[in-house]
Short mmCIF file of C-alpha atoms and ligand atoms in Angstrom, two decimals:
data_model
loop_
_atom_site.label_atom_id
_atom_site.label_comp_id
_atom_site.label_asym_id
_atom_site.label_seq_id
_atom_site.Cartn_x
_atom_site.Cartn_y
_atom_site.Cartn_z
CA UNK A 1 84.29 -27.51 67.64
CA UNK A 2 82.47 -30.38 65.48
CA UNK A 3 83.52 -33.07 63.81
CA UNK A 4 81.87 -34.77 60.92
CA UNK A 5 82.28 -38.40 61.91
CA UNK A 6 79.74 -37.33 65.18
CA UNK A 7 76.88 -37.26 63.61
CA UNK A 8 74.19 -35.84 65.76
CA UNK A 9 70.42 -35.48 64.68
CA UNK A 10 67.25 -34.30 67.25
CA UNK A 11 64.02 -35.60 65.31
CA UNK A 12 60.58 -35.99 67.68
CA UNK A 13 62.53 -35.05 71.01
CA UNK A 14 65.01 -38.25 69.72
CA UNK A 15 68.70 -37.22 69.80
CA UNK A 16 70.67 -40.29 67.92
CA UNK A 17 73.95 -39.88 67.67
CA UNK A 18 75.99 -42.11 65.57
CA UNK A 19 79.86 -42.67 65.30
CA UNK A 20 80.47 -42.01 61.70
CA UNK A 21 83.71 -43.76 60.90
CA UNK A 22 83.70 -47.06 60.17
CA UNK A 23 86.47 -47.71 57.91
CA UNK A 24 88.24 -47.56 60.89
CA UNK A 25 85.72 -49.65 63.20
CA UNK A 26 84.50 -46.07 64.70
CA UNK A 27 87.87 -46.12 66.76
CA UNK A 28 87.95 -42.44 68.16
CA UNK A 29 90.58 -39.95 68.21
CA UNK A 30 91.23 -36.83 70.00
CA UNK A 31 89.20 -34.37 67.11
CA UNK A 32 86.08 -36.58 67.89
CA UNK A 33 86.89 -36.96 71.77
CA UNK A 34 86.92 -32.97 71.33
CA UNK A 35 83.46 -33.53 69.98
CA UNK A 36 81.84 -35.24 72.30
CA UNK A 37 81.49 -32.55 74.90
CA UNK A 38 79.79 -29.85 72.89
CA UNK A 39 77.58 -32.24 71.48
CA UNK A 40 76.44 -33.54 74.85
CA UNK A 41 75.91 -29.96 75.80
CA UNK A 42 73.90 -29.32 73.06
CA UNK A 43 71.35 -32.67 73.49
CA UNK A 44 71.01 -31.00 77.23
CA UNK A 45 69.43 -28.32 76.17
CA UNK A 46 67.57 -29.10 73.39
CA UNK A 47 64.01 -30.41 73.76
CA UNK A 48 65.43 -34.48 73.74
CA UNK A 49 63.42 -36.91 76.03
CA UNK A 50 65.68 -39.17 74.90
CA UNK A 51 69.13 -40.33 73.80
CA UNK A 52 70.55 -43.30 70.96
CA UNK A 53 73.96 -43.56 70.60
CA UNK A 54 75.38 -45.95 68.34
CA UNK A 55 78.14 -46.78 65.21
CA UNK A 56 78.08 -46.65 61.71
CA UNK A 57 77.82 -49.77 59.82
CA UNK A 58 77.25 -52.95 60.80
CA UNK A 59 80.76 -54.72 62.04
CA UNK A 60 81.48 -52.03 65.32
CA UNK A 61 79.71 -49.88 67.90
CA UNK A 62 83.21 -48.33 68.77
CA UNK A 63 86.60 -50.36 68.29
CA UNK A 64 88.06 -48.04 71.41
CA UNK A 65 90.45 -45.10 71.58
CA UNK A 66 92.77 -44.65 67.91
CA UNK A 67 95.59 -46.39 68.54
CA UNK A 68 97.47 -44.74 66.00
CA UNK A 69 96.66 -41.48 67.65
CA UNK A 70 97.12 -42.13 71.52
CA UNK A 71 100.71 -44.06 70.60
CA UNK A 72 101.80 -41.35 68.16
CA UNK A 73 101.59 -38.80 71.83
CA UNK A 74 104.09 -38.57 74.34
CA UNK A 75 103.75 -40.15 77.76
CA UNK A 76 102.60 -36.34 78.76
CA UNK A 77 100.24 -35.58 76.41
CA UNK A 78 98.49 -39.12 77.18
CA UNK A 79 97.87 -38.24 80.58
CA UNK A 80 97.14 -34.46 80.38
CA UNK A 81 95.23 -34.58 77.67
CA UNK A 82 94.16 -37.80 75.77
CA UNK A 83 92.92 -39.73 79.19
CA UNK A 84 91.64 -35.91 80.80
CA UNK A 85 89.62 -34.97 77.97
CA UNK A 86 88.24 -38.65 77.51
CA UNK A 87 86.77 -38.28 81.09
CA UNK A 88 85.41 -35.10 80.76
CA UNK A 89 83.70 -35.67 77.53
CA UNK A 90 82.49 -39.17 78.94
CA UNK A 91 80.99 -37.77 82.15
CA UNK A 92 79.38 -35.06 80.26
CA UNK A 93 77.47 -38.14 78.25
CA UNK A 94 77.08 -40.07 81.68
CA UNK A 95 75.36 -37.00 83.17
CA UNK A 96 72.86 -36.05 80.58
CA UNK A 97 69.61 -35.51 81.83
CA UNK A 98 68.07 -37.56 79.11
CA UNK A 99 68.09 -40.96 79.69
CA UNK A 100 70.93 -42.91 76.52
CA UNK A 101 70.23 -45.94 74.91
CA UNK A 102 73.57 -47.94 73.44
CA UNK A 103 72.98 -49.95 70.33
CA UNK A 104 76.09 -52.11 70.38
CA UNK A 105 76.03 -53.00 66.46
CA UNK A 106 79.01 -54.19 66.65
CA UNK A 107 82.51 -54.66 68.27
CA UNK A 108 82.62 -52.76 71.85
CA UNK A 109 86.20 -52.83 72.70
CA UNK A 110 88.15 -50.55 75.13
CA UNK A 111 87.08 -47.19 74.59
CA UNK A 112 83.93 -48.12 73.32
CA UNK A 113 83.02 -50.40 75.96
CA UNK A 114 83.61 -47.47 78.21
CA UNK A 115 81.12 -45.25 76.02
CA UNK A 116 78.89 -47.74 76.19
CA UNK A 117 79.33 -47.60 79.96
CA UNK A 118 77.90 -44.18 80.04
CA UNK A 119 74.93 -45.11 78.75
CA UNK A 120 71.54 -46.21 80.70
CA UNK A 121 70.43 -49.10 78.60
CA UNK A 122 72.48 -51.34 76.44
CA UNK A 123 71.25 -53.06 73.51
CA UNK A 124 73.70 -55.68 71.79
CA UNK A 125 73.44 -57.45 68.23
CA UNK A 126 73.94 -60.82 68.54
CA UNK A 127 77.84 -60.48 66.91
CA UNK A 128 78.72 -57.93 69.38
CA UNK A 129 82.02 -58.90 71.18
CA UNK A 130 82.79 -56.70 74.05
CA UNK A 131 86.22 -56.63 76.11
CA UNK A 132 88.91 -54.20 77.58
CA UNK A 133 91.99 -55.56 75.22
CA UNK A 134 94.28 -52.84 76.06
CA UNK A 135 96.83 -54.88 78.27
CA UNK A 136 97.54 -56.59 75.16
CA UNK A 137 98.73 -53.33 73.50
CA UNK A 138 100.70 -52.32 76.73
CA UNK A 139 98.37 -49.50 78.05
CA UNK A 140 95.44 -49.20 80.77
CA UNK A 141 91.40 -48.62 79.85
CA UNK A 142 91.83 -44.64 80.77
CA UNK A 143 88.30 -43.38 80.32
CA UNK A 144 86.74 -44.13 83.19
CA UNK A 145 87.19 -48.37 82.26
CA UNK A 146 88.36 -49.41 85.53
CA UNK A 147 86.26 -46.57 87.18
CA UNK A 148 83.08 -46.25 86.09
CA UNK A 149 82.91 -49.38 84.09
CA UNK A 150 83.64 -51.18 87.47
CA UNK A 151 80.52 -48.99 89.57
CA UNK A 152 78.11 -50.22 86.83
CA UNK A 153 79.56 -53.60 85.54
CA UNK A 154 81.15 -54.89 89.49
CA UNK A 155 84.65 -55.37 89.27
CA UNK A 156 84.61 -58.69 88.99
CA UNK A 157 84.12 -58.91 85.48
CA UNK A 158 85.73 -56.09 84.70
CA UNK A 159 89.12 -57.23 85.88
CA UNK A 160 88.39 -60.06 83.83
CA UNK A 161 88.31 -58.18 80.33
CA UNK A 162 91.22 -55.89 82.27
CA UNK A 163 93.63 -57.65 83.67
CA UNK A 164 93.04 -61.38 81.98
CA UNK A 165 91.54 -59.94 78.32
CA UNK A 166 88.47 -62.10 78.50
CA UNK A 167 86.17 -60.74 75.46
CA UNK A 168 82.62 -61.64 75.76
CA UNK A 169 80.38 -62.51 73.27
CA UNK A 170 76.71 -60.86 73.47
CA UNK A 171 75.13 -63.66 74.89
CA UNK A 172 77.67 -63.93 77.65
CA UNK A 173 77.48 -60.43 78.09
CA UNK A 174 73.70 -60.52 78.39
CA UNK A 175 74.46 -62.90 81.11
CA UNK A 176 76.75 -61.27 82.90
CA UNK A 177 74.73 -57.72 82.85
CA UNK A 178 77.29 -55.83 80.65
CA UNK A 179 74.26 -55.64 78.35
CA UNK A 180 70.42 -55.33 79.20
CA UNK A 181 68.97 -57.06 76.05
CA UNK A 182 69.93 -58.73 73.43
CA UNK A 183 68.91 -58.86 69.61
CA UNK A 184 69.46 -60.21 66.05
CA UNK A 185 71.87 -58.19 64.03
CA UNK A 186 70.50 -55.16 62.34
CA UNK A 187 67.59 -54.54 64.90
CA UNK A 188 69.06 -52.88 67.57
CA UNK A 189 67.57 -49.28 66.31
CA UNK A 190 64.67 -50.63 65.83
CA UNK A 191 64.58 -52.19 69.58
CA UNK A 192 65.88 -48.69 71.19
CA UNK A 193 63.19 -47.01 68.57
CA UNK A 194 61.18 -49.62 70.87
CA UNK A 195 62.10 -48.40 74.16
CA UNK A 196 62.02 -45.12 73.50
CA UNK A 197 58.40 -45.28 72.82
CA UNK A 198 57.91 -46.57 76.31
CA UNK A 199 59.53 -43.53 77.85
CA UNK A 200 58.04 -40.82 75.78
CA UNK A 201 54.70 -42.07 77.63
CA UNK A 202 56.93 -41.26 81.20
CA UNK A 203 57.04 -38.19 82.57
CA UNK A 204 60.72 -36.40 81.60
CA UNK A 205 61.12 -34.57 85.02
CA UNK A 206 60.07 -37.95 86.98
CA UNK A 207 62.81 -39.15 84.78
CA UNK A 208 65.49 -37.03 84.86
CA UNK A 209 65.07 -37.12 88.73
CA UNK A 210 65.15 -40.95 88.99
CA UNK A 211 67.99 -41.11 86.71
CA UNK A 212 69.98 -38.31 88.76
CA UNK A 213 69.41 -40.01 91.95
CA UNK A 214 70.83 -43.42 90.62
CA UNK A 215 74.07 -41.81 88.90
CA UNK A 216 74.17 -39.98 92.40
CA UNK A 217 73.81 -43.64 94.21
CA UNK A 218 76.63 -45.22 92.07
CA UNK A 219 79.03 -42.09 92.46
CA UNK A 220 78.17 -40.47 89.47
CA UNK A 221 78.39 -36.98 89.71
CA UNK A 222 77.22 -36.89 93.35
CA UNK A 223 78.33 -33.61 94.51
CA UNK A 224 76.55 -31.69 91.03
CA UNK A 225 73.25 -34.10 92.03
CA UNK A 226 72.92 -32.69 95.39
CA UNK A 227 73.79 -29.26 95.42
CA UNK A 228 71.35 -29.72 92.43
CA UNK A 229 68.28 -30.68 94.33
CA UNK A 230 69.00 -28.28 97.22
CA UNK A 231 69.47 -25.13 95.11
CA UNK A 232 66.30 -26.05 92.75
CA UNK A 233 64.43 -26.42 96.48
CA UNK A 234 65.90 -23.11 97.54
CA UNK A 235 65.28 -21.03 94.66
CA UNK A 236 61.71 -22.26 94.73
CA UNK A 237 61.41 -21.15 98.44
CA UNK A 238 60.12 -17.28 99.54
CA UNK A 239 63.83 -16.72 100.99
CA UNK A 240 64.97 -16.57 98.19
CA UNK A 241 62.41 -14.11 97.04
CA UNK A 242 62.83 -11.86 99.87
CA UNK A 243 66.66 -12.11 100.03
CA UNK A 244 67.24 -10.84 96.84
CA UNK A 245 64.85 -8.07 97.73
CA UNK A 246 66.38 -7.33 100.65
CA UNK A 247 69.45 -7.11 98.88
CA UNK A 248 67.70 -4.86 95.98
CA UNK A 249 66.38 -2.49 98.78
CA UNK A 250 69.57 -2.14 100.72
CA UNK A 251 67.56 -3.54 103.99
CA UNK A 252 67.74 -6.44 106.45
CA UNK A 253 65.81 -9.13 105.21
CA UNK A 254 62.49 -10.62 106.93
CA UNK A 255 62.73 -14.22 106.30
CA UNK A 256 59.59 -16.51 107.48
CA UNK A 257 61.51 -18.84 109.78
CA UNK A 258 58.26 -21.41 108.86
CA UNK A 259 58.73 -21.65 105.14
N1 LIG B 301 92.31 -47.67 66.55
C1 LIG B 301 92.67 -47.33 65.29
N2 LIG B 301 92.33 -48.06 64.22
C2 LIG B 301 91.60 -49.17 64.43
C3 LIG B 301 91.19 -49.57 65.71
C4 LIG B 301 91.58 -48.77 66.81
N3 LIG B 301 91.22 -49.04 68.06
N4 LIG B 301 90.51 -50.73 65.60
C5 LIG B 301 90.48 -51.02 64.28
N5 LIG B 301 91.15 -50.09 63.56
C6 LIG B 301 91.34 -50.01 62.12
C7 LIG B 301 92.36 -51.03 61.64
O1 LIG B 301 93.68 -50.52 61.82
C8 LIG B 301 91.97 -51.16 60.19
O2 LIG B 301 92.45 -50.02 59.49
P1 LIG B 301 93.16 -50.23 58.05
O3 LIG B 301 92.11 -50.84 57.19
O4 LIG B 301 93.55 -48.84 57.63
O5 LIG B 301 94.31 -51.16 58.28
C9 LIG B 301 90.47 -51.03 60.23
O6 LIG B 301 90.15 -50.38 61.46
C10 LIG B 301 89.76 -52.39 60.24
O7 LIG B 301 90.27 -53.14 61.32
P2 LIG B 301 90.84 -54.64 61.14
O8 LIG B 301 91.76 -54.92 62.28
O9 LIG B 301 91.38 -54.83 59.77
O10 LIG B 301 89.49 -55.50 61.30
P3 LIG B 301 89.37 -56.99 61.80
O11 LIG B 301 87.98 -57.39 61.52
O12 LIG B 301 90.45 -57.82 61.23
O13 LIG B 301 89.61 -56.92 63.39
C11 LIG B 301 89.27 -56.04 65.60
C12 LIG B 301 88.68 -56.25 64.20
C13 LIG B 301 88.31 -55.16 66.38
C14 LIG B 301 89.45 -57.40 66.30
C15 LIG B 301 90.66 -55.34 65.47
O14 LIG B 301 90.54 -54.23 64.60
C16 LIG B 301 91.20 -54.85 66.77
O15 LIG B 301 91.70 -55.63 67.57
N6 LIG B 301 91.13 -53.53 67.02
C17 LIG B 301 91.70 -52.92 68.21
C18 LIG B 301 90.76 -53.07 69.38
C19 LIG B 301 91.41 -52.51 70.64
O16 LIG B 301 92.44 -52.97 71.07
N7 LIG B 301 90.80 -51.45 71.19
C20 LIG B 301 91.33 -50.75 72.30
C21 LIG B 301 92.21 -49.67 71.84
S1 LIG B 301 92.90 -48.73 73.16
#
């Protein structure tokens, strides 16, 4: 399952992924929410130290969800599938291993503010507005906006581009921590090409592990973080050595009680 208008290329351990479609301000619909997850599953095992995620052109990052797609499904559909696939593509980006870089080139509204949620470090061109419009259309951020967007943004704010429809320029936004640094427009690649170059001097595992313990810290994907640690301690230990001999042999197994 691949769509065309995700465009994802792995150069020098860089994965950049770029929303390809912006004669329609990179607004995504279900094909490319469909996308999303194999892609992420794919920059997880590939040999990618780090992430870029960004739009095509130079007026959006991500407009949000189609709106000509999610009102054209029925009030089933929306929930079963257009908000449930949304979160599980979303937390598979949120989770990666790598650490992602957002270059907000543009508008951030809705859904795209809630992609650019899952990233790690947010980069926005000075003409980047960034909101949550969707009470004006009569619907409800449902990828994680109110959720996750709220764990890394405080709710605060985000009930005031929710429930009020403030939109924030980049500077305010810069202010208010929806964004970690700010740039002129057209050099936010460059300034994630910057920061990239800082971490490929960091060691990935040291990485990975800081960056698992803070998603697990915020409430992202606590229950996969832990069980994560333990087994990786386990499976390192003799027990596990001996049990599966044991098993192998058909005998009681002799575990060290010390190690
Ligand atoms: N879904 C589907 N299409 C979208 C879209 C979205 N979220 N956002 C923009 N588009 C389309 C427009 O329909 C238009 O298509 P057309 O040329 O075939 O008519 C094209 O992208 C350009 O958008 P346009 O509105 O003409 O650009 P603009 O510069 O006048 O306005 C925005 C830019 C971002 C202010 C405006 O497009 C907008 O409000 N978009 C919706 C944002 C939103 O509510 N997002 C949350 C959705 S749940």
């Amino acid at each position: 399952m691949s769509d065309p208008r995700l465009d994802l290329v792995i150069k020098d351990g860089i994965a950049t992924l770029t929303i390809k479609r912006a004669d329609k301000l990179n607004a995504l619909d279900a094909e490319m929410v469909d996308a999303l997850l194999p892609l992420c599953r794919k920059i997880e095992r590939a040999d990618v130290f780090a992430v870029i995620l960004t739009g095509e052109g130079d007026k959006s990052f991500c407009a949000g969800g189609d709106i000509a797609a999610w009102s054209s499904s029925s009030a089933d559909e929306f929930g079963r599938h257009w908000v449930r696939d949304g979160h599980v593509a979303f937390d598979a980006l949120a989770r990666l291993s790598q650490p992602v870089i957002a270059v907000l080139n543009g508008h951030c509204l809705g859904g795209g503010l809630e992609l650019a949620a899952c990233a790690d470090y947010r980069i926005a061109e000075a003409h980047v507005k960034l909101g949550q419009p969707e009470s004006g259309l009569g619907i409800i951020p449902g990828w994680s906006g109110t959720q996750r967007a709220v764990r890394r943004f405080g709710a605060q704010l985000v009930r005031r581009m929710t429930v009020f429809g403030d939109v924030f320029t980049a500077e305010e936004a810069l202010a208010h921590g929806l964004v970690d640094r700010l740039v002129e427009k057209g050099t936010g690649l460059h300034a994630a090409h910057e920061l990239v170059e800082r971490l490929r001097g960091r060691s990935p595992r040291a990485t990975e592990l800081g960056k698992m313990m803070i998603n697990a810290a915020e409430g992202e994907d606590r229950e996969r973080v832990i069980e994560a640690f333990a087994g990786n301690l386990a499976a390192a230990s003799e027990d596990l050595k001996e049990g599966v001999a044991a098993f192998r042999e058909k005998r009681k197994p002799n575990f060290n009680k010390k190690k």
